[in-house]
Short mmCIF file of C-alpha atoms in Angstrom, two decimals:
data_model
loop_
_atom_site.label_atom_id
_atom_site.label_comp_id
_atom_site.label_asym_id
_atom_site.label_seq_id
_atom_site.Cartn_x
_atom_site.Cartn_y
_atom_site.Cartn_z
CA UNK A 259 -123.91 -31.05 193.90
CA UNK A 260 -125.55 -33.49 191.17
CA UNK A 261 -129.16 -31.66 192.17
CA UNK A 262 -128.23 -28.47 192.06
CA UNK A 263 -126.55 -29.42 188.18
CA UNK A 264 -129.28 -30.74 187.35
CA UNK A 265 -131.16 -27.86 188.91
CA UNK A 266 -129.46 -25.45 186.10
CA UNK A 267 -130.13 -27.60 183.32
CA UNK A 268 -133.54 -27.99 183.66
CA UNK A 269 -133.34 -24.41 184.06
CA UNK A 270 -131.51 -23.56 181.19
CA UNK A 271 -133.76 -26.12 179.16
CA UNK A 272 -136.84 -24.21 180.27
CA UNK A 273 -135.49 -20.55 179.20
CA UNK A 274 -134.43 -22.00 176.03
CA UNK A 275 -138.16 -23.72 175.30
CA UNK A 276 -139.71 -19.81 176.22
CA UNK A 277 -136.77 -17.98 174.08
CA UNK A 278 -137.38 -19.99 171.62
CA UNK A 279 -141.32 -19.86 171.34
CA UNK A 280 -140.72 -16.12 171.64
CA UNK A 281 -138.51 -15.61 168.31
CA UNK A 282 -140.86 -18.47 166.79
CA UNK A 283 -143.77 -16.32 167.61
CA UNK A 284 -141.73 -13.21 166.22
CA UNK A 285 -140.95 -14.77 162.72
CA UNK A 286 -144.58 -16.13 162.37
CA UNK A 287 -145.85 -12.94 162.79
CA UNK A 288 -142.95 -11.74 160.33
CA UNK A 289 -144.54 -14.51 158.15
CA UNK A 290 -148.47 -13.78 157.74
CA UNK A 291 -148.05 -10.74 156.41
CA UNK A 292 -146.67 -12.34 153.48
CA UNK A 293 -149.37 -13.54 151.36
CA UNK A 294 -151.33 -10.40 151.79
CA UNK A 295 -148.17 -8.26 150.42
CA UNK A 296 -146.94 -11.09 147.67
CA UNK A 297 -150.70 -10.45 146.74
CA UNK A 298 -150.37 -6.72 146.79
CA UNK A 299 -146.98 -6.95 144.95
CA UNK A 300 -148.15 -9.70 141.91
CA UNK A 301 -150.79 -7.13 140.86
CA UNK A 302 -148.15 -4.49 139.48
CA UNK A 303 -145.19 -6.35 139.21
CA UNK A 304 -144.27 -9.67 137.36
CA UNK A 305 -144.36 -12.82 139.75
CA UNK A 306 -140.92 -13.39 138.78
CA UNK A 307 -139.19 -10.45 139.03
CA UNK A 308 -141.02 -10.38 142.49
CA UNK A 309 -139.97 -13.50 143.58
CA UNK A 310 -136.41 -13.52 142.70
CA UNK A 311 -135.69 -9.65 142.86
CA UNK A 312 -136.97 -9.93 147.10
CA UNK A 313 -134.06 -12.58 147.19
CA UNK A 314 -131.99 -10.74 145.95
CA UNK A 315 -132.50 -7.27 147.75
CA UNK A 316 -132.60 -9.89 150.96
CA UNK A 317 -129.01 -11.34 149.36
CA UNK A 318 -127.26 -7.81 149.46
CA UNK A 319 -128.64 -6.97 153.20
CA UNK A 320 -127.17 -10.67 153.63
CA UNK A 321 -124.10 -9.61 152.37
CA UNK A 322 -123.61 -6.54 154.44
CA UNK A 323 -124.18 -8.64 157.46
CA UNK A 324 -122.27 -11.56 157.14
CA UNK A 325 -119.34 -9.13 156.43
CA UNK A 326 -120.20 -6.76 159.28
CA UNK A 327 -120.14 -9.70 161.87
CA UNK A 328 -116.99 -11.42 160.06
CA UNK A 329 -118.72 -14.94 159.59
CA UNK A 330 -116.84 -17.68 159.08
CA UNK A 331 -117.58 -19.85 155.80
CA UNK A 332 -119.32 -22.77 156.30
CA UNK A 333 -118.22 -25.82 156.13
CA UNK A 334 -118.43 -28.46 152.65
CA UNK A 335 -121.66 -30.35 154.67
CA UNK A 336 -123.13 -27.35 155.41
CA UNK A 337 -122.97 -25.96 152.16
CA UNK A 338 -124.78 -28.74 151.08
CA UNK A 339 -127.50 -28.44 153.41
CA UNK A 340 -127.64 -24.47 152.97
CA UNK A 341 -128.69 -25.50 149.36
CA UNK A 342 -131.76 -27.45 150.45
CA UNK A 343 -132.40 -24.23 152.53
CA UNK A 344 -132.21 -22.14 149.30
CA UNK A 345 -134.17 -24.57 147.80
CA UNK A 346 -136.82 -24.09 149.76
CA UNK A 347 -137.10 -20.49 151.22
CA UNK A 348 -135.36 -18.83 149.14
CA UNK A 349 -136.67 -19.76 145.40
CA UNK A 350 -139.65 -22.56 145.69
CA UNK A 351 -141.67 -21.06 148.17
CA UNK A 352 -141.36 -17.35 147.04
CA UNK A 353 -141.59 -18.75 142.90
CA UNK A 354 -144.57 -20.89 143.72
CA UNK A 355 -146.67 -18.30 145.83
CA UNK A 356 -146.03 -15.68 143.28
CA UNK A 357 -147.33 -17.71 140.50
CA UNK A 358 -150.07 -18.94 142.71
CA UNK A 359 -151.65 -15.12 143.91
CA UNK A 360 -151.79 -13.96 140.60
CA UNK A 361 -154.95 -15.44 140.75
CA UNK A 362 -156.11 -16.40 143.91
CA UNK A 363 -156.66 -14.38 146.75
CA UNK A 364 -154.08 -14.29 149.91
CA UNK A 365 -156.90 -15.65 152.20
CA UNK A 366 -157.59 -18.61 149.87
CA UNK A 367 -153.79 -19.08 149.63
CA UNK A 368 -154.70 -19.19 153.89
CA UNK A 369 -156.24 -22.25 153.36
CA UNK A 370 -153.64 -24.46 151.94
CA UNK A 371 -150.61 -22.95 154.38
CA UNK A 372 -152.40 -24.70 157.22
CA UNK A 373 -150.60 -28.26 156.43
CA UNK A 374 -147.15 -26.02 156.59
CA UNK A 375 -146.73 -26.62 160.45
CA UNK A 376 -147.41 -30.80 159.81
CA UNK A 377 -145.03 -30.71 157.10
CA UNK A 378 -142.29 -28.40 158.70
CA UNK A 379 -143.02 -31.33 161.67
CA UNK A 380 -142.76 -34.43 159.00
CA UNK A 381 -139.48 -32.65 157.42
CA UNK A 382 -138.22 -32.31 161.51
CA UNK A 383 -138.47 -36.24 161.64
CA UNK A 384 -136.93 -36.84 158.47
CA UNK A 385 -134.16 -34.39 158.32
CA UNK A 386 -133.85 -32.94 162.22
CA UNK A 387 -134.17 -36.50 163.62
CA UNK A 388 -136.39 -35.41 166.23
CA UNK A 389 -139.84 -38.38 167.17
CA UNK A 390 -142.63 -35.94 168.97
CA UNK A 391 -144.73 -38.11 170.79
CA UNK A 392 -148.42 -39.42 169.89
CA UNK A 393 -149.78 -36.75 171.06
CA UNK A 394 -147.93 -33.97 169.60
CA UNK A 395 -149.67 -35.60 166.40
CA UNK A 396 -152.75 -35.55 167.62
CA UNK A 397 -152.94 -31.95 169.04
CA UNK A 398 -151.43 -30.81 165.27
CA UNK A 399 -154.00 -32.83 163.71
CA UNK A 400 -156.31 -31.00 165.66
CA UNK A 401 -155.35 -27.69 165.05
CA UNK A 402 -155.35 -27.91 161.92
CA UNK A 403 -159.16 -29.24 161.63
CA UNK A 404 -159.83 -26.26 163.21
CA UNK A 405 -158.37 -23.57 161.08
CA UNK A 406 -159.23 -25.57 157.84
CA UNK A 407 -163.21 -26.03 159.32
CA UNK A 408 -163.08 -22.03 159.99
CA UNK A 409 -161.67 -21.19 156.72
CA UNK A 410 -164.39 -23.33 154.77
CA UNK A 411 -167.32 -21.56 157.16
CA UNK A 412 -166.07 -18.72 156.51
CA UNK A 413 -166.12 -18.73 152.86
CA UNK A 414 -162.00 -18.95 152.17
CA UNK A 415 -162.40 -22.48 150.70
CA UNK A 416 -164.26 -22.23 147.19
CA UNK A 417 -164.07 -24.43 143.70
CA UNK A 418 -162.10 -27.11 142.54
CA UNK A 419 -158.50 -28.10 142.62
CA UNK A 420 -157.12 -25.31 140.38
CA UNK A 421 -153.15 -24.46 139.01
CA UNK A 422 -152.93 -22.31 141.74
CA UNK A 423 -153.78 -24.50 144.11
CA UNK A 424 -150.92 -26.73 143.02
CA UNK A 425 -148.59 -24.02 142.97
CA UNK A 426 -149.57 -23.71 146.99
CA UNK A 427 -148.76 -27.20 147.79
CA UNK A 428 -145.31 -27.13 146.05
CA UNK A 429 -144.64 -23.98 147.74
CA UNK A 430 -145.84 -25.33 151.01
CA UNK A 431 -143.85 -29.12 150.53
CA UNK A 432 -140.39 -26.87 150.07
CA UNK A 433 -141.05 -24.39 152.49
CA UNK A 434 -141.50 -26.84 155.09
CA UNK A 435 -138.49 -28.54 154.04
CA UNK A 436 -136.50 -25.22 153.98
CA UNK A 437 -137.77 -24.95 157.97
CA UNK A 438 -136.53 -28.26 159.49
CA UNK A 439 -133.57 -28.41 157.60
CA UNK A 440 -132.35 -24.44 158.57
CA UNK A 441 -133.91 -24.68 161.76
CA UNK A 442 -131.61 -27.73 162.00
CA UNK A 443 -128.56 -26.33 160.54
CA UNK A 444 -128.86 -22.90 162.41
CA UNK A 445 -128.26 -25.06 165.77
CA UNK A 446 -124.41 -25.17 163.94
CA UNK A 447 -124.50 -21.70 161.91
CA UNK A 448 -126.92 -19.74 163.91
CA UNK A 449 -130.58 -18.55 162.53
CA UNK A 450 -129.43 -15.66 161.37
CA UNK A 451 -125.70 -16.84 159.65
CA UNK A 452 -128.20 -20.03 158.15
CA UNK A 453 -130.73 -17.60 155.85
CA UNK A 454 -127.41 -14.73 154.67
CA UNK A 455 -125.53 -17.69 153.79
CA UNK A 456 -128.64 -19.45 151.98
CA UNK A 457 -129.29 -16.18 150.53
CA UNK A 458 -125.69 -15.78 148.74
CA UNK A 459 -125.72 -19.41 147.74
CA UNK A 460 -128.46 -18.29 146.04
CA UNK A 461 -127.77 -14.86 144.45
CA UNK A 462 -126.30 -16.06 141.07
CA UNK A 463 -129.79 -17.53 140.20
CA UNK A 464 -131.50 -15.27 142.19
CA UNK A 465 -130.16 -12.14 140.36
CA UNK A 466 -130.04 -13.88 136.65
CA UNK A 467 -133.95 -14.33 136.84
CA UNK A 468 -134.16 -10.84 138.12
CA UNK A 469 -132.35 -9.29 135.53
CA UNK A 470 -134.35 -11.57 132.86
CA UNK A 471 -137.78 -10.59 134.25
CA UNK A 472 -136.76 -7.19 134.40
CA UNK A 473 -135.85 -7.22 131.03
CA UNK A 474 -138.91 -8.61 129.59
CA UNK A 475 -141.15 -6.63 132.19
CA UNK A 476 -139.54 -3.71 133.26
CA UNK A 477 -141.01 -3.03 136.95
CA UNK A 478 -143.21 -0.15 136.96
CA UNK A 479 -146.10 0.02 140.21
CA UNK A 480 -147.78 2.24 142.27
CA UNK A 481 -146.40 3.33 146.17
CA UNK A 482 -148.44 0.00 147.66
CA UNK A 483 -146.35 -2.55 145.32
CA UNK A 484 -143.55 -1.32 145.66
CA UNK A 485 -144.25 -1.06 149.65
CA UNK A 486 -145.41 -4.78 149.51
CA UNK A 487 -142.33 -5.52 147.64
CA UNK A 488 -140.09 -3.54 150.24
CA UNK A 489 -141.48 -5.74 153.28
CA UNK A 490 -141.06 -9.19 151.11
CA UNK A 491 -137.84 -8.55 150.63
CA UNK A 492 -136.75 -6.61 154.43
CA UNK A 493 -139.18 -8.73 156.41
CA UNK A 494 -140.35 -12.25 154.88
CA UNK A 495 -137.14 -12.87 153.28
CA UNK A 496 -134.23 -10.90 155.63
CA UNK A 497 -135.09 -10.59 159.31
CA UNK A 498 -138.41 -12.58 159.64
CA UNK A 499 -136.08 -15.56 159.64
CA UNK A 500 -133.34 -14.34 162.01
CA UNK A 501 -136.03 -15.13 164.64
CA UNK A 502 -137.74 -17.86 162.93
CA UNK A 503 -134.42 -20.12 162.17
CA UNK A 504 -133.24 -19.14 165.62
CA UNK A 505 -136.49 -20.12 167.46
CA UNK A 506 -136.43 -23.35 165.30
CA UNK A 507 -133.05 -24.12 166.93
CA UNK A 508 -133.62 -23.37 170.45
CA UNK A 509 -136.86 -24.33 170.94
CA UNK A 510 -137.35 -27.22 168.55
CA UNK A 511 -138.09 -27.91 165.39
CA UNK A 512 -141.36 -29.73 165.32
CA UNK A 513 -142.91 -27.97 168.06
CA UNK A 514 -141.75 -24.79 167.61
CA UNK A 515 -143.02 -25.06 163.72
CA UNK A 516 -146.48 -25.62 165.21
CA UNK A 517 -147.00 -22.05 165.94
CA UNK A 518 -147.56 -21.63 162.27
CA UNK A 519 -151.03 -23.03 162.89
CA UNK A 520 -151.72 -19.33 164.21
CA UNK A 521 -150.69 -17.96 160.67
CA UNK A 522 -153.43 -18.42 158.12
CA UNK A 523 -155.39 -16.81 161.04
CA UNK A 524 -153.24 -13.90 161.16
CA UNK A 525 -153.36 -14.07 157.64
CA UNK A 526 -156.49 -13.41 156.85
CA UNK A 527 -156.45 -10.29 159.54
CA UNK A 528 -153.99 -8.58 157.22
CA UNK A 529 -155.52 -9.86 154.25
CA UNK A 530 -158.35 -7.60 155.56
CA UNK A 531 -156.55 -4.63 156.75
CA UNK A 532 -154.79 -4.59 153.21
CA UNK A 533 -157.06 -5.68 150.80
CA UNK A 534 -160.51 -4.82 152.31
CA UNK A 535 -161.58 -8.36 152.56
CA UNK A 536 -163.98 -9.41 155.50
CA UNK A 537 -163.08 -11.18 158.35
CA UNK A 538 -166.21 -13.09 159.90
CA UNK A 539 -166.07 -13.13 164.42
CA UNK A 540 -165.64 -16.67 163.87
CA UNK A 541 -161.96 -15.57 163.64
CA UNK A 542 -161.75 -15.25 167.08
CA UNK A 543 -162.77 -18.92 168.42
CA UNK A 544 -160.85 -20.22 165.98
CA UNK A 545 -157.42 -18.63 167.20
CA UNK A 546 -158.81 -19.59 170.29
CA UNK A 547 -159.22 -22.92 169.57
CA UNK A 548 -155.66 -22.71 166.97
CA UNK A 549 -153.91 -21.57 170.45
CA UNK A 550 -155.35 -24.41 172.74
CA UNK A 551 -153.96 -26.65 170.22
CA UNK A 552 -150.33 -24.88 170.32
CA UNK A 553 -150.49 -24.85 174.25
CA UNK A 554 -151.16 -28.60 174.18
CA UNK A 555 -148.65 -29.52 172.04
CA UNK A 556 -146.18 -27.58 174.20
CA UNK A 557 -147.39 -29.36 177.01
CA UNK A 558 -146.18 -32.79 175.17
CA UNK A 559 -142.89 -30.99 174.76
CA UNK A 560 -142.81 -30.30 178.37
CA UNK A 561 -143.90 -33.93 179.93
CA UNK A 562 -141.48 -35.89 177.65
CA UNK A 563 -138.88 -33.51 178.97
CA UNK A 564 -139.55 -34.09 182.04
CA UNK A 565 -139.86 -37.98 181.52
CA UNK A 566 -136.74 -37.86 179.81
CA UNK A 567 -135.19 -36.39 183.03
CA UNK A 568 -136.84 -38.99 185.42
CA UNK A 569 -135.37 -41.99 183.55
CA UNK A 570 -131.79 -40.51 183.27
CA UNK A 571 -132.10 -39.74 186.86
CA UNK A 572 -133.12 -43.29 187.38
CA UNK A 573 -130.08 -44.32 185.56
CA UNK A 574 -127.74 -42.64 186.78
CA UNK A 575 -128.53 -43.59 190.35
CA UNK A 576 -129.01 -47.67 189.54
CA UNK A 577 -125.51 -47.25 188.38
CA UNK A 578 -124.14 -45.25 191.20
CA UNK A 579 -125.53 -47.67 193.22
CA UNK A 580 -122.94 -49.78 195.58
CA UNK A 581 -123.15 -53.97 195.11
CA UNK A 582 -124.96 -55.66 196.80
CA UNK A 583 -123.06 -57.30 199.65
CA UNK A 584 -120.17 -55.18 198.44
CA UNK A 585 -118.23 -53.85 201.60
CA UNK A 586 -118.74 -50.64 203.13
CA UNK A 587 -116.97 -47.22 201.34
CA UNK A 588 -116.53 -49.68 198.19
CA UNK A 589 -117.90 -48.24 194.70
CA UNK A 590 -119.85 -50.07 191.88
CA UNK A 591 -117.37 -51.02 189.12
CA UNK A 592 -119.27 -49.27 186.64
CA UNK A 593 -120.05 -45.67 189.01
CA UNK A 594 -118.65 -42.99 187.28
CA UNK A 595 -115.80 -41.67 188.79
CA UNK A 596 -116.19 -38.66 190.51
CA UNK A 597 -114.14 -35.02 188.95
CA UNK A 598 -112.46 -33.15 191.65
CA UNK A 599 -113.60 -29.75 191.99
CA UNK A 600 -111.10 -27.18 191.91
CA UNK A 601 -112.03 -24.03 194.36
#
């Protein structure tokens, strides 16, 4: 009976791991297109009225679900944590990119995204309290050579250390603390219940800025900004993370988050569908080699499960175990006792 539990577990595990790297995929493709539209957006509209007024479209879509699916409230902890989401999703990384594209292009913004997967993974340590193994590190660290050695052949990686370049770092340090800690949370809330309810927590700041940068700017752009503004605020900031929180829960958050390595590749493929910018064949062995990478580090996932399983096996039968020299039909004083079954 044991085997055939532990049968359905594993089982259950496993469809979890491939549900899970199925909704991460989703929300990382959700994702790329981001910097190419923020880029789009910036050049008509103010970065702050684009960054804020996408929350806050995203807020009132929040709104309509949470009370279309009756959501409870969250708890006071959870509230707490929901603001570190906010923190992160919701304003820093959507303030900081904003600022940061009004100069630089989306594909040079490509470049410094590619540390978002190790620090989505460094935040999952810190805040999820999940340890990948050694090699989970190692295949990251690897994947991310990779992209950052294509994007520099390729021509993505030019100049010095500018303003925008710091503006990319913030916005990648809070993002990937917005990731582990709502991937985290949406394991209690759900992925999609995590980014309304960060949303709303949000939406008195959110809308203040709005209003003030609308004031002082009022938004007028062409159809494409306004376009790139519509899918900021539908896709990157609404339903790009019902899949991405909820992937981040199911399938973990560390590994999981490594999918993002695929992004800045992706990223540039829009950037050059939407902005006319060229995209070198190099693209292609490097999301080859990006996607070796991923598979390996799912692989780690995979043999530490499965390690996991051996040695609680292992336990559980040592402890099962009769004494020795104990008489025949007699249990071990510290075997579990046994739960009837009712038909």
């Amino acid at each position: 009976m044991r085997e055939k539990s532990s049968a359905t577990a594993s089982t259950t595990v496993t469809a979890d791991r491939v549900i899970g790297l199925t909704l991460g995929a989703l929300g990382v493709l959700a994702f790329s297109m981001s910097l190419p539209a923020t880029r789009v957006a910036v050049q008509e509209l103010d970065p702050w009225f684009v960054a804020f007024g996408r929350a806050v479209g995203a807020a009132l879509l929040a709104w309509a679900y949470l009370r279309f699916t009756g959501a409870p409230r969250p708890n006071r902890s959870q509230w707490r944590r929901l603001s570190i989401v906010a923190l992160g999703v919701v304003v820093g990384f959507p303030v900081f990119t904003s600022l940061a594209l009004t100069t630089q292009t989306s594909a040079h913004g490509a470049v410094v995204i590619t540390v978002l997967p190790a620090m989505t993974a460094v935040f999952a340590v810190l805040r999820a309290g999940e340890r990948p193994p050694l090699l989970f590190w190692v295949a990251s660290v690897g994947g991310l050579v990779a992209v950052l050695a294509f994007l520099i052949t390729s021509g993505a990686v030019h100049g010095a250390l500018s303003a925008a370049d710091l503006f990319l770092l913030a916005a990648v340090v809070l993002c990937g603390l917005g990731y582990a800690e709502g991937g985290a949370l949406s394991r209690e809330l759900g992925g999609a219940r995590t980014i309304c309810w960060a949303l709303l927590l949000s939406l008195p700041v959110t809308l203040l800025i709005t209003l003030v940068a609308a004031s002082a700017h009022p938004p007028r752009a062409d159809a494409a900004a306004w376009s790139a503004f519509a899918y900021l605020t539908v896709i990157s900031m609404f339903l790009g993370f019902f899949a991405w929180y909820a992937g981040l829960a199911r399938g973990g958050i560390a590994q999981v988050g490594q999918i993002q390595l695929a992004q800045p590749v992706l990223t540039l493929l829009w950037s050059a569908l939407l902005l006319g910018e060229t995209v070198t064949p190099a693209s292609i062995g490097a999301a080859l080699v990006v996607l070796a990478c991923v598979v390996l580090i799912q692989r780690t996932r995979r043999a530490r499960a499965t390690g996991q399983d051996a040695t609680a096996d292992a336990v559980h039968r040592t402890v099962s175990a009769p004494c020795a020299g104990a008489a025949p039909g007699t249990r071990h004083s510290r075997e579990r006792p046994t739960t009837p079954i009712n038909p």
